[in-house]
Short mmCIF file of C-alpha atoms and ligand atoms in Angstrom, two decimals:
data_model
loop_
_atom_site.label_atom_id
_atom_site.label_comp_id
_atom_site.label_asym_id
_atom_site.label_seq_id
_atom_site.Cartn_x
_atom_site.Cartn_y
_atom_site.Cartn_z
CA MET A 16 39.61 233.41 -107.74
CA ALA A 17 38.41 235.65 -110.57
CA GLN A 18 34.99 237.02 -109.78
CA ALA A 19 33.22 235.52 -112.78
CA ASP A 20 34.61 232.09 -112.00
CA VAL A 21 33.34 231.88 -108.46
CA LEU A 22 29.80 230.96 -109.45
CA SER A 23 30.70 228.39 -112.08
CA ALA A 24 33.22 226.73 -109.76
CA MET A 25 30.53 225.92 -107.20
CA PRO A 26 30.09 222.18 -106.89
CA GLN A 27 26.31 221.73 -107.02
CA GLN A 28 24.60 221.00 -110.27
CA ARG A 29 22.32 223.67 -111.60
CA ILE A 30 18.81 222.56 -112.48
CA GLY A 31 17.07 225.35 -114.35
CA ARG A 32 18.36 228.54 -115.85
CA PRO A 33 20.02 231.34 -113.88
CA ALA A 34 17.70 234.16 -112.96
CA ASP A 35 17.53 237.43 -114.89
CA PRO A 36 19.99 240.14 -113.92
CA CYS A 37 18.41 242.20 -111.15
CA THR A 38 18.71 244.15 -107.95
CA MET A 39 16.68 242.79 -105.08
CA VAL A 40 15.62 245.50 -102.67
CA ILE A 41 14.70 244.12 -99.26
CA PHE A 42 12.53 246.38 -97.11
CA GLY A 43 12.94 245.15 -93.55
CA ALA A 44 16.55 244.12 -94.10
CA ALA A 45 17.30 244.07 -90.37
CA GLY A 46 14.44 241.71 -89.58
CA ASP A 47 14.23 238.02 -88.87
CA LEU A 48 12.91 236.94 -92.27
CA THR A 49 15.89 238.54 -94.01
CA ARG A 50 18.46 236.96 -91.69
CA ARG A 51 16.91 233.53 -91.39
CA LYS A 52 15.42 232.95 -94.81
CA LEU A 53 16.03 235.50 -97.54
CA ILE A 54 19.81 235.86 -97.39
CA PRO A 55 20.40 232.11 -96.86
CA ALA A 56 18.01 231.42 -99.78
CA LEU A 57 19.89 233.84 -102.05
CA TYR A 58 23.13 232.25 -100.99
CA ASN A 59 21.77 228.77 -101.81
CA LEU A 60 20.68 230.05 -105.23
CA ALA A 61 24.19 231.36 -105.80
CA THR A 62 25.62 227.99 -104.74
CA ASN A 63 23.43 226.29 -107.32
CA GLN A 64 24.38 228.80 -110.02
CA LEU A 65 20.82 230.02 -110.19
CA LEU A 66 21.55 233.70 -109.54
CA SER A 67 22.63 235.91 -112.36
CA ARG A 68 26.22 237.16 -112.24
CA GLU A 69 24.62 240.56 -112.70
CA PHE A 70 22.96 240.70 -109.34
CA ALA A 71 22.86 242.93 -106.26
CA VAL A 72 20.93 243.34 -103.03
CA VAL A 73 19.96 246.64 -101.46
CA GLY A 74 18.83 246.30 -97.86
CA VAL A 75 16.49 248.97 -96.53
CA ALA A 76 15.78 249.33 -92.81
CA ARG A 77 15.30 251.96 -90.14
CA THR A 78 18.53 251.16 -88.31
CA GLN A 79 21.10 253.86 -88.95
CA ILE A 80 24.21 251.82 -89.73
CA SER A 81 26.88 252.00 -92.43
CA GLU A 82 27.04 249.64 -95.40
CA ASP A 83 30.10 247.99 -93.84
CA GLU A 84 28.30 247.38 -90.60
CA PHE A 85 25.34 245.92 -92.51
CA ARG A 86 27.68 243.54 -94.34
CA LYS A 87 29.27 242.53 -91.04
CA ARG A 88 25.92 241.76 -89.49
CA ILE A 89 24.76 239.73 -92.46
CA THR A 90 28.06 237.83 -92.44
CA ASN A 91 27.51 236.89 -88.79
CA ASP A 92 23.97 235.82 -89.52
CA ILE A 93 24.85 233.62 -92.46
CA GLN A 94 27.23 231.60 -90.29
CA GLN A 95 24.27 230.86 -88.09
CA PHE A 96 21.52 230.37 -90.66
CA ALA A 97 23.20 228.94 -93.79
CA SER A 98 21.60 225.61 -94.55
CA ASN A 99 24.86 223.96 -95.55
CA GLY A 100 28.07 225.78 -94.61
CA VAL A 101 29.46 228.90 -96.28
CA ASP A 102 32.07 228.97 -99.03
CA ARG A 103 34.46 231.90 -98.46
CA ASP A 104 34.97 232.90 -102.09
CA LEU A 105 31.31 232.71 -102.90
CA TRP A 106 30.37 234.67 -99.80
CA GLU A 107 32.82 237.42 -100.77
CA TRP A 108 31.30 237.51 -104.23
CA PHE A 109 27.92 237.91 -102.57
CA LEU A 110 29.07 240.57 -100.08
CA ARG A 111 30.42 242.80 -102.83
CA ARG A 112 26.87 242.93 -104.12
CA LEU A 113 25.30 243.88 -100.82
CA HIS A 114 24.29 247.51 -100.24
CA TYR A 115 22.33 249.36 -97.60
CA VAL A 116 20.04 252.36 -97.29
CA HIS A 117 18.49 253.42 -94.00
CA GLY A 118 15.20 255.21 -93.56
CA ASP A 119 11.64 255.07 -92.37
CA PHE A 120 9.39 253.25 -94.88
CA LYS A 121 6.68 255.89 -94.54
CA ASP A 122 9.07 258.83 -94.95
CA SER A 123 8.87 260.22 -98.49
CA ASN A 124 12.51 261.40 -98.26
CA LEU A 125 13.68 257.80 -98.29
CA TYR A 126 12.56 257.13 -101.84
CA PRO A 127 14.60 259.67 -103.82
CA ARG A 128 17.68 258.47 -101.87
CA LEU A 129 16.81 254.88 -102.66
CA LYS A 130 16.42 255.77 -106.33
CA GLU A 131 19.86 257.36 -106.36
CA THR A 132 21.41 254.27 -104.76
CA LEU A 133 19.62 252.00 -107.20
CA ASP A 134 20.91 253.96 -110.19
CA LYS A 135 24.46 253.51 -108.88
CA VAL A 136 24.00 249.85 -108.00
CA ASP A 137 22.39 249.11 -111.37
CA ALA A 138 25.36 250.67 -113.14
CA GLU A 139 27.97 249.02 -110.92
CA HIS A 140 26.53 245.51 -111.22
CA SER A 141 24.93 245.78 -114.69
CA THR A 142 21.57 244.69 -113.36
CA HIS A 143 19.70 246.20 -116.35
CA GLY A 144 17.37 248.25 -114.15
CA ASN A 145 15.41 245.11 -113.15
CA HIS A 146 14.18 245.49 -109.59
CA LEU A 147 12.61 242.98 -107.25
CA TYR A 148 11.18 244.68 -104.17
CA TYR A 149 10.73 242.28 -101.27
CA LEU A 150 8.51 243.76 -98.58
CA ALA A 151 9.67 241.88 -95.48
CA THR A 152 7.71 244.34 -93.36
CA ALA A 153 4.49 244.53 -91.41
CA ALA A 154 1.51 244.44 -93.77
CA ASP A 155 0.58 248.08 -92.92
CA TYR A 156 3.57 249.16 -94.95
CA PHE A 157 2.75 247.27 -98.16
CA GLY A 158 0.46 249.94 -99.60
CA PRO A 159 2.54 252.99 -98.56
CA ILE A 160 5.83 251.47 -99.80
CA VAL A 161 4.48 250.55 -103.22
CA GLU A 162 2.82 253.95 -103.57
CA GLN A 163 6.04 255.77 -102.72
CA LEU A 164 8.07 253.57 -105.07
CA ALA A 165 5.62 254.44 -107.83
CA GLY A 166 5.81 258.11 -106.86
CA VAL A 167 9.51 258.29 -107.72
CA GLY A 168 9.15 256.16 -110.85
CA LEU A 169 10.56 252.98 -109.33
CA MET A 170 7.56 250.83 -110.31
CA HIS A 171 7.66 251.94 -113.91
CA GLU A 172 8.47 249.19 -116.40
CA GLY A 173 9.79 250.70 -119.55
CA GLY A 174 11.87 249.42 -122.43
CA GLU A 175 13.65 246.28 -121.40
CA HIS A 176 13.42 246.30 -117.62
CA TRP A 177 10.93 244.83 -115.15
CA ARG A 178 9.80 245.88 -111.69
CA ARG A 179 8.24 243.28 -109.36
CA VAL A 180 7.04 243.33 -105.76
CA ILE A 181 6.90 240.37 -103.39
CA VAL A 182 4.57 240.55 -100.40
CA GLU A 183 3.86 237.86 -97.87
CA LYS A 184 0.86 237.21 -95.66
CA PRO A 185 -1.06 238.48 -93.80
CA PHE A 186 -3.00 239.87 -96.77
CA GLY A 187 -5.52 241.70 -94.66
CA HIS A 188 -7.35 240.36 -91.62
CA ASP A 189 -10.69 239.75 -93.32
CA LEU A 190 -12.29 239.90 -96.76
CA GLU A 191 -12.78 243.65 -96.74
CA SER A 192 -9.25 244.53 -95.65
CA ALA A 193 -7.83 242.05 -98.17
CA LYS A 194 -9.83 243.77 -100.92
CA ASN A 195 -8.59 247.17 -99.74
CA LEU A 196 -5.01 246.00 -99.79
CA ASN A 197 -5.38 244.57 -103.28
CA GLN A 198 -6.93 247.83 -104.45
CA GLN A 199 -4.11 249.84 -102.91
CA LEU A 200 -1.49 247.73 -104.66
CA LEU A 201 -3.33 247.60 -107.96
CA LYS A 202 -3.73 251.37 -108.03
CA VAL A 203 -0.03 251.78 -108.76
CA ALA A 204 1.06 248.37 -110.03
CA ASP A 205 -0.22 245.84 -112.48
CA GLU A 206 -1.38 242.44 -111.16
CA ARG A 207 1.45 240.78 -113.09
CA GLN A 208 3.99 242.87 -111.11
CA ILE A 209 2.71 241.61 -107.76
CA TYR A 210 3.95 238.32 -106.36
CA ARG A 211 2.03 237.25 -103.24
CA ILE A 212 4.00 234.58 -101.43
CA ASP A 213 2.49 231.71 -99.57
CA HIS A 214 5.54 229.97 -98.18
CA TYR A 215 3.72 226.63 -98.33
CA LEU A 216 4.09 226.75 -102.10
CA GLY A 217 7.86 226.86 -101.65
CA LYS A 218 7.79 223.39 -100.11
CA GLU A 219 8.84 220.59 -102.46
CA THR A 220 6.23 218.26 -101.04
CA VAL A 221 3.45 220.77 -101.72
CA GLN A 222 4.64 221.27 -105.30
CA ASN A 223 4.78 217.51 -105.59
CA ILE A 224 1.01 217.25 -105.18
CA LEU A 225 0.77 218.51 -108.76
CA ALA A 226 3.47 216.18 -110.02
CA PHE A 227 1.95 213.21 -108.24
CA ARG A 228 -1.53 213.84 -109.58
CA PHE A 229 -0.78 214.90 -113.11
CA ALA A 230 2.42 213.07 -114.04
CA ASN A 231 1.04 209.63 -113.15
CA GLY A 232 -1.69 207.95 -115.12
CA ILE A 233 -2.89 205.64 -112.36
CA PHE A 234 -4.25 207.99 -109.71
CA GLU A 235 -6.26 210.56 -111.62
CA PRO A 236 -8.97 208.10 -112.77
CA ILE A 237 -9.81 207.34 -109.13
CA TRP A 238 -9.37 210.92 -107.87
CA ASN A 239 -13.06 211.68 -107.52
CA ARG A 240 -16.28 211.07 -105.63
CA ARG A 241 -16.76 207.58 -107.04
CA TYR A 242 -13.68 206.27 -105.27
CA ILE A 243 -12.82 208.78 -102.57
CA ASP A 244 -14.75 208.73 -99.31
CA HIS A 245 -13.32 211.91 -97.83
CA ILE A 246 -10.17 214.00 -97.53
CA GLN A 247 -8.42 215.14 -94.35
CA ILE A 248 -5.90 217.93 -94.15
CA SER A 249 -3.97 218.21 -90.91
CA VAL A 250 -1.46 220.92 -90.14
CA ALA A 251 -0.34 220.11 -86.61
CA GLU A 252 2.33 222.00 -84.72
CA THR A 253 3.92 221.25 -81.36
CA VAL A 254 5.14 224.83 -80.91
CA GLY A 255 3.06 227.39 -79.06
CA VAL A 256 2.90 231.02 -80.15
CA GLU A 257 6.65 231.46 -79.54
CA SER A 258 7.54 235.15 -79.40
CA ARG A 259 4.59 236.20 -81.60
CA GLY A 260 1.93 236.41 -78.91
CA SER A 261 0.78 239.93 -79.71
CA TYR A 262 0.44 239.26 -83.47
CA TYR A 263 -1.14 235.87 -82.96
CA ASP A 264 -3.68 237.10 -80.47
CA GLN A 265 -5.06 239.43 -83.14
CA ALA A 266 -4.99 236.71 -85.80
CA GLY A 267 -5.84 233.31 -84.30
CA ALA A 268 -5.45 229.89 -85.87
CA LEU A 269 -8.21 230.44 -88.43
CA ARG A 270 -6.79 233.58 -90.03
CA ASP A 271 -3.20 232.48 -89.55
CA MET A 272 -3.47 229.17 -91.40
CA VAL A 273 -6.76 228.54 -93.20
CA PRO A 274 -7.36 231.18 -95.91
CA ASN A 275 -3.75 230.81 -97.04
CA HIS A 276 -1.73 227.62 -96.39
CA ILE A 277 -4.66 225.25 -96.00
CA MET A 278 -6.49 226.71 -99.02
CA GLN A 279 -3.34 226.03 -101.06
CA LEU A 280 -3.36 222.41 -99.96
CA ILE A 281 -7.06 222.06 -100.76
CA SER A 282 -6.84 223.69 -104.15
CA LEU A 283 -3.84 221.64 -105.29
CA THR A 284 -5.45 218.44 -104.08
CA ALA A 285 -8.85 219.15 -105.59
CA MET A 286 -8.20 221.17 -108.76
CA GLU A 287 -8.88 219.94 -112.28
CA PRO A 288 -5.85 219.30 -114.49
CA PRO A 289 -4.69 222.63 -115.90
CA VAL A 290 -4.29 222.87 -119.67
CA SER A 291 -0.61 223.75 -119.18
CA PHE A 292 1.80 224.74 -116.44
CA ARG A 293 1.57 228.39 -117.38
CA ALA A 294 0.96 230.54 -114.33
CA ASP A 295 -2.59 231.52 -115.14
CA ALA A 296 -3.61 228.09 -116.36
CA VAL A 297 -2.69 226.60 -112.98
CA ARG A 298 -4.03 229.48 -110.94
CA ASP A 299 -7.34 229.56 -112.82
CA GLU A 300 -7.97 225.95 -111.81
CA GLN A 301 -6.96 226.62 -108.20
CA ALA A 302 -9.22 229.65 -108.09
CA LYS A 303 -12.17 227.62 -109.45
CA ILE A 304 -11.86 225.23 -106.52
CA LEU A 305 -11.75 228.04 -103.99
CA HIS A 306 -14.86 229.53 -105.52
CA ALA A 307 -16.59 226.15 -105.47
CA ILE A 308 -16.22 225.72 -101.70
CA GLN A 309 -19.74 225.79 -100.32
CA PRO A 310 -20.20 228.91 -98.17
CA LEU A 311 -21.03 228.02 -94.58
CA SER A 312 -24.33 229.31 -93.21
CA ALA A 313 -24.49 230.44 -89.57
CA GLU A 314 -25.95 227.02 -88.63
CA ASP A 315 -23.14 225.30 -90.53
CA VAL A 316 -20.59 227.30 -88.58
CA LEU A 317 -22.10 225.98 -85.35
CA SER A 318 -22.19 222.37 -86.48
CA LYS A 319 -19.22 222.10 -88.86
CA THR A 320 -16.49 224.13 -87.21
CA VAL A 321 -14.63 223.68 -83.94
CA ARG A 322 -12.37 226.13 -82.17
CA GLY A 323 -10.03 225.55 -79.30
CA GLN A 324 -7.41 227.16 -77.11
CA TYR A 325 -4.67 225.25 -75.33
CA GLY A 326 -4.20 225.20 -71.62
CA SER A 327 -1.02 224.08 -69.96
CA GLY A 328 0.07 220.50 -70.62
CA LEU A 329 2.92 218.22 -71.62
CA ILE A 330 4.83 218.35 -74.89
CA ASN A 331 7.44 215.61 -75.25
CA GLY A 332 7.24 215.02 -71.52
CA GLU A 333 7.87 218.65 -70.61
CA ARG A 334 5.34 220.94 -69.00
CA VAL A 335 4.47 223.96 -71.13
CA PRO A 336 2.34 226.98 -70.19
CA GLY A 337 -1.18 227.52 -71.44
CA TYR A 338 -1.84 230.05 -74.20
CA ARG A 339 -3.08 232.68 -71.75
CA GLU A 340 0.23 232.49 -69.89
CA GLU A 341 2.29 233.15 -73.04
CA GLU A 342 4.14 236.45 -73.43
CA GLY A 343 2.06 239.14 -75.15
CA VAL A 344 -1.23 237.27 -74.64
CA PRO A 345 -3.96 238.74 -72.37
CA HIS A 346 -4.78 236.45 -69.43
CA ASP A 347 -8.44 236.30 -70.50
CA SER A 348 -7.78 235.92 -74.25
CA LYS A 349 -10.60 234.38 -76.27
CA ASN A 350 -8.38 233.80 -79.25
CA GLU A 351 -8.36 230.33 -80.83
CA THR A 352 -5.18 228.29 -81.24
CA PHE A 353 -6.94 225.34 -82.85
CA VAL A 354 -9.52 225.05 -85.58
CA ALA A 355 -11.22 222.13 -87.29
CA MET A 356 -13.81 222.38 -90.05
CA LYS A 357 -15.77 220.32 -92.50
CA LEU A 358 -16.09 221.80 -95.99
CA GLN A 359 -17.78 220.65 -99.19
CA ILE A 360 -16.73 221.48 -102.71
CA ASP A 361 -19.68 222.02 -104.98
CA ASN A 362 -18.54 220.59 -108.26
CA TRP A 363 -18.97 217.45 -110.33
CA ARG A 364 -15.79 215.77 -109.09
CA TRP A 365 -16.25 216.38 -105.37
CA ALA A 366 -19.98 216.50 -104.69
CA ASP A 367 -20.67 214.83 -101.31
CA VAL A 368 -16.99 214.26 -100.50
CA PRO A 369 -16.25 216.04 -97.23
CA PHE A 370 -12.96 217.84 -96.74
CA TYR A 371 -12.03 217.86 -93.05
CA LEU A 372 -9.37 220.33 -91.95
CA ARG A 373 -7.65 220.82 -88.66
CA THR A 374 -4.75 222.92 -87.54
CA GLY A 375 -3.48 223.90 -84.15
CA LYS A 376 -0.63 224.84 -81.89
CA ARG A 377 0.70 222.65 -79.09
CA LEU A 378 -0.56 219.40 -80.57
CA PRO A 379 1.26 216.16 -79.73
CA SER A 380 3.32 215.89 -82.91
CA ARG A 381 4.38 218.11 -85.76
CA SER A 382 2.87 216.83 -88.96
CA THR A 383 1.36 218.32 -92.06
CA ALA A 384 -0.36 215.83 -94.32
CA VAL A 385 -3.13 215.38 -96.83
CA VAL A 386 -4.98 212.11 -96.33
CA ILE A 387 -7.08 210.73 -99.17
CA GLN A 388 -9.38 208.08 -97.81
CA PHE A 389 -10.89 205.77 -100.39
CA ARG A 390 -14.21 204.03 -100.13
CA ARG A 391 -14.26 200.66 -98.44
CA ALA A 392 -14.15 197.46 -100.41
CA PRO A 393 -17.47 195.60 -100.48
CA PHE A 394 -17.68 193.25 -97.52
CA VAL A 395 -18.79 190.14 -99.38
CA LEU A 396 -15.63 188.06 -99.06
CA PHE A 397 -14.67 189.15 -95.60
CA ARG A 398 -18.06 188.97 -93.97
CA ASP A 399 -16.68 187.46 -90.77
CA THR A 400 -13.88 189.98 -90.35
CA PRO A 401 -14.44 192.63 -87.69
CA VAL A 402 -15.20 195.88 -89.46
CA GLU A 403 -12.43 197.74 -87.65
CA ASN A 404 -9.91 195.38 -89.26
CA LEU A 405 -11.11 196.31 -92.71
CA MET A 406 -9.03 199.45 -92.87
CA PRO A 407 -10.03 201.62 -95.78
CA ASN A 408 -7.25 202.44 -98.21
CA GLN A 409 -5.56 205.70 -97.40
CA LEU A 410 -3.13 207.56 -99.55
CA VAL A 411 -1.20 210.06 -97.47
CA MET A 412 0.84 212.89 -98.86
CA HIS A 413 3.24 213.68 -96.03
CA ILE A 414 4.23 217.31 -96.38
CA GLN A 415 6.40 217.71 -93.27
CA PRO A 416 8.43 216.84 -91.29
CA GLU A 417 8.18 213.42 -92.95
CA GLU A 418 8.41 214.04 -96.67
CA GLY A 419 6.90 211.38 -98.81
CA ILE A 420 3.82 209.47 -99.81
CA SER A 421 2.37 206.34 -98.28
CA LEU A 422 -0.40 204.02 -99.31
CA ARG A 423 -2.20 201.98 -96.68
CA PHE A 424 -3.91 198.77 -97.69
CA ALA A 425 -5.04 195.51 -96.16
CA ALA A 426 -2.90 192.38 -96.27
CA LYS A 427 -3.38 188.87 -95.00
CA VAL A 428 -1.81 188.28 -91.62
CA PRO A 429 0.24 185.07 -91.99
CA GLY A 430 -1.40 182.06 -90.35
CA PRO A 431 -4.06 179.46 -90.92
CA ALA A 432 -7.03 181.84 -90.67
CA MET A 433 -7.92 184.62 -93.07
CA ARG A 434 -7.10 187.63 -90.90
CA LEU A 435 -6.39 191.10 -92.20
CA GLY A 436 -3.91 193.71 -91.09
CA ALA A 437 -3.25 197.24 -92.33
CA VAL A 438 0.15 197.72 -93.98
CA ASP A 439 1.84 200.74 -95.55
CA MET A 440 3.76 201.14 -98.77
CA ASN A 441 6.10 204.09 -98.27
CA PHE A 442 7.99 206.47 -100.48
CA GLU A 443 10.38 208.83 -98.74
CA TYR A 444 11.99 211.71 -100.53
CA ALA A 445 15.31 211.29 -98.79
CA ASP A 446 15.67 207.69 -100.01
CA TYR A 447 15.43 208.71 -103.65
CA PHE A 448 16.62 212.26 -103.88
CA GLY A 449 18.74 212.77 -100.77
CA SER A 450 17.91 215.77 -98.68
CA GLN A 451 18.48 219.15 -100.25
CA PRO A 452 19.24 221.82 -97.66
CA SER A 453 16.81 224.63 -98.36
CA THR A 454 14.96 227.44 -96.69
CA GLY A 455 11.85 226.96 -98.83
CA TYR A 456 12.32 230.42 -100.36
CA GLU A 457 14.83 229.54 -103.09
CA ARG A 458 12.34 228.40 -105.69
CA LEU A 459 10.00 231.32 -105.00
CA LEU A 460 12.69 233.98 -105.27
CA HIS A 461 14.08 232.39 -108.40
CA ASP A 462 10.62 232.11 -109.97
CA CYS A 463 9.98 235.79 -109.31
CA MET A 464 13.33 236.69 -110.87
CA ILE A 465 12.42 234.79 -114.04
CA GLY A 466 8.86 236.11 -114.07
CA ASP A 467 7.08 232.82 -113.34
CA ALA A 468 4.09 233.54 -111.11
CA THR A 469 2.68 230.00 -110.98
CA LEU A 470 3.45 229.53 -107.29
CA PHE A 471 2.19 232.94 -106.23
CA GLN A 472 -1.30 233.93 -105.27
CA ARG A 473 -3.40 236.21 -107.41
CA ALA A 474 -5.65 238.86 -105.90
CA ASP A 475 -8.78 236.82 -106.69
CA MET A 476 -7.37 233.73 -104.95
CA VAL A 477 -6.58 235.66 -101.79
CA GLU A 478 -10.08 237.08 -101.75
CA ALA A 479 -11.64 233.67 -102.42
CA GLY A 480 -9.73 232.26 -99.41
CA TRP A 481 -11.16 235.00 -97.21
CA CYS A 482 -14.68 234.33 -98.53
CA VAL A 483 -14.45 230.80 -97.14
CA VAL A 484 -13.52 231.89 -93.62
CA SER A 485 -15.60 235.09 -93.45
CA PRO A 486 -18.84 233.49 -92.20
CA VAL A 487 -16.85 231.65 -89.53
CA LEU A 488 -15.18 234.84 -88.36
CA ASP A 489 -18.57 236.55 -88.18
CA VAL A 490 -20.30 233.85 -86.15
CA TRP A 491 -17.34 233.34 -83.83
CA LYS A 492 -17.16 237.06 -83.20
CA ALA A 493 -20.86 237.23 -82.38
CA LEU A 494 -20.61 234.23 -80.04
CA PRO A 495 -17.41 234.44 -78.02
CA PRO A 496 -16.23 231.07 -76.69
CA ARG A 497 -17.18 230.31 -73.10
CA ASN A 498 -15.06 227.25 -72.44
CA PHE A 499 -11.51 228.34 -73.29
CA PRO A 500 -8.99 226.86 -72.64
CA ASN A 501 -10.60 223.64 -73.86
CA TYR A 502 -7.68 221.39 -74.70
CA ALA A 503 -4.48 220.60 -72.87
CA ALA A 504 -1.19 221.21 -74.64
CA GLY A 505 0.00 217.89 -76.00
CA THR A 506 -3.47 216.62 -76.99
CA TRP A 507 -5.19 216.62 -80.39
CA GLY A 508 -7.43 219.59 -79.69
CA PRO A 509 -10.89 219.72 -78.12
CA ARG A 510 -13.08 216.64 -78.00
CA ASP A 511 -15.48 218.34 -80.46
CA ALA A 512 -12.85 217.94 -83.17
CA GLU A 513 -13.06 214.14 -82.80
CA ASP A 514 -16.86 214.34 -82.76
CA LEU A 515 -16.87 216.31 -86.01
CA LEU A 516 -15.68 213.14 -87.80
CA GLU A 517 -17.17 210.54 -85.50
CA ARG A 518 -20.65 211.89 -86.19
CA ASP A 519 -19.99 210.91 -89.82
CA GLY A 520 -18.55 207.51 -88.81
CA ARG A 521 -14.99 208.62 -89.54
CA HIS A 522 -11.76 209.23 -87.62
CA TRP A 523 -8.74 211.47 -87.94
CA ARG A 524 -5.66 209.66 -89.14
CA ASP A 525 -3.41 208.98 -86.18
CA PHE A 526 0.01 210.51 -86.87
CA GLU A 527 1.58 209.31 -83.65
CA LYS A 528 1.65 205.62 -84.58
C1 LIG B 29 3.06 230.79 -90.66
C2 LIG B 29 2.18 230.99 -89.46
O1 LIG B 29 2.49 231.37 -91.80
O2 LIG B 29 3.23 229.40 -90.87
C3 LIG B 29 2.77 230.32 -88.23
O3 LIG B 29 2.04 232.39 -89.22
C4 LIG B 29 3.03 228.86 -88.51
O4 LIG B 29 1.91 230.46 -87.11
C5 LIG B 29 3.84 228.72 -89.79
O5 LIG B 29 3.75 228.32 -87.42
C6 LIG B 29 3.97 227.27 -90.17
O6 LIG B 29 4.90 227.16 -91.21
P1 LIG B 29 5.72 225.83 -91.42
O7 LIG B 29 6.49 226.07 -92.67
O8 LIG B 29 6.55 225.63 -90.19
O9 LIG B 29 4.70 224.75 -91.54
#
């Protein structure tokens, strides 16, 4: 088939405009992220006619292999990781646009060679000199790579072309290192050239929080302290640390999940309506929420946060090792694999409404959800009903693996007496929209290629996220835990996590029922 026709002949319907012409340069092209997510995501974009015809990829990695060998490897990988089969013609179209440069990211000799390759690739594929640099590397390389790119003129935006950089967490390991990293990047690039990915924002269900809140007239009027009792955010995983023991042992559940993914969920749930969907309008409102989170004092850290580490236990009936027995983890590790916290947002809408968060590894079921619990109805009519039967209304935004929204309310149990039972009204994505195979990176890559930064984090947001967890990191460091491991794999974390809510007369939503 003629090259230009391959894209338009693809069956799926395009929603949105194709991206700008560009060359995407992937640093870390031999790594897992590239094989599992980036290439399959680019392929899905091509399938949906969302890539420009004037497009190319340049992989950069240390491995000294030829371009042909690189193409062969990527072809093997796509068979394994494509979300929905691979079309031969389209894949060939894609392969012709795939190039490779080897070198050490810190070696200054790499960059003039890369520049030469990019000049050729730009000319061959008419990519207009637009470059998207994806740093799929360890965070230590972010600063040096961007500096070296700038050194050979590859960050310079002149005339008609753009230059953008995507980086993905970890953005530092505390507030100070995050600030340093931002400074390093901003020394040679403009904030609008930097796209900080939080892969949670690539999830449809996370983006849907905005649609749900602001495209429907009926929820926003009750989305405040007058009607909402509290909010729970649970990010539960059944997996352990997998093969990432040595990274995870330096990070821990708090750094790994809270300043980034969980802060995204909080800010989208709690933000004020933005004046438009322009990137900065949305991000300004998100940032305001992050800044309004009440800083925890040392006493608060002791009473409002809980940390845990899993010991051995049963997941789906199978025995799994404790954290300290995992590969790459010291046998006396004091690192936490579970965290729960109670936060308050100091603003007019949320005063006195607690936000309870919990996240952990090796919990009994995988589920990420935001639970909005409304205030109870007055008891007047149902005075004789046991209080536990008067279930408060809960609206649950199920992020994953269930994707949907459910509303729990009380209904009369059929029979002669007035008895109440809790029932759920459910919306599931798959029922309405089918399931779209996706890696979660498609939208983010496409947005970067069209210059839409709405779903990316600004420097100030990253720093605000770290401000929230900083006091916790400090207190936890000063007082190492004495009782680890303190929960068995396959349970919902340490008992203290239940107490955190029970003290306030509340309970975590049960996701196993
Ligand atoms: C990553 C964390 O950012 O997110 C992992 O480093 C975690 O520890 C993962 O497992 C969770 O992502 P998802 O998309 O599976 O919820």
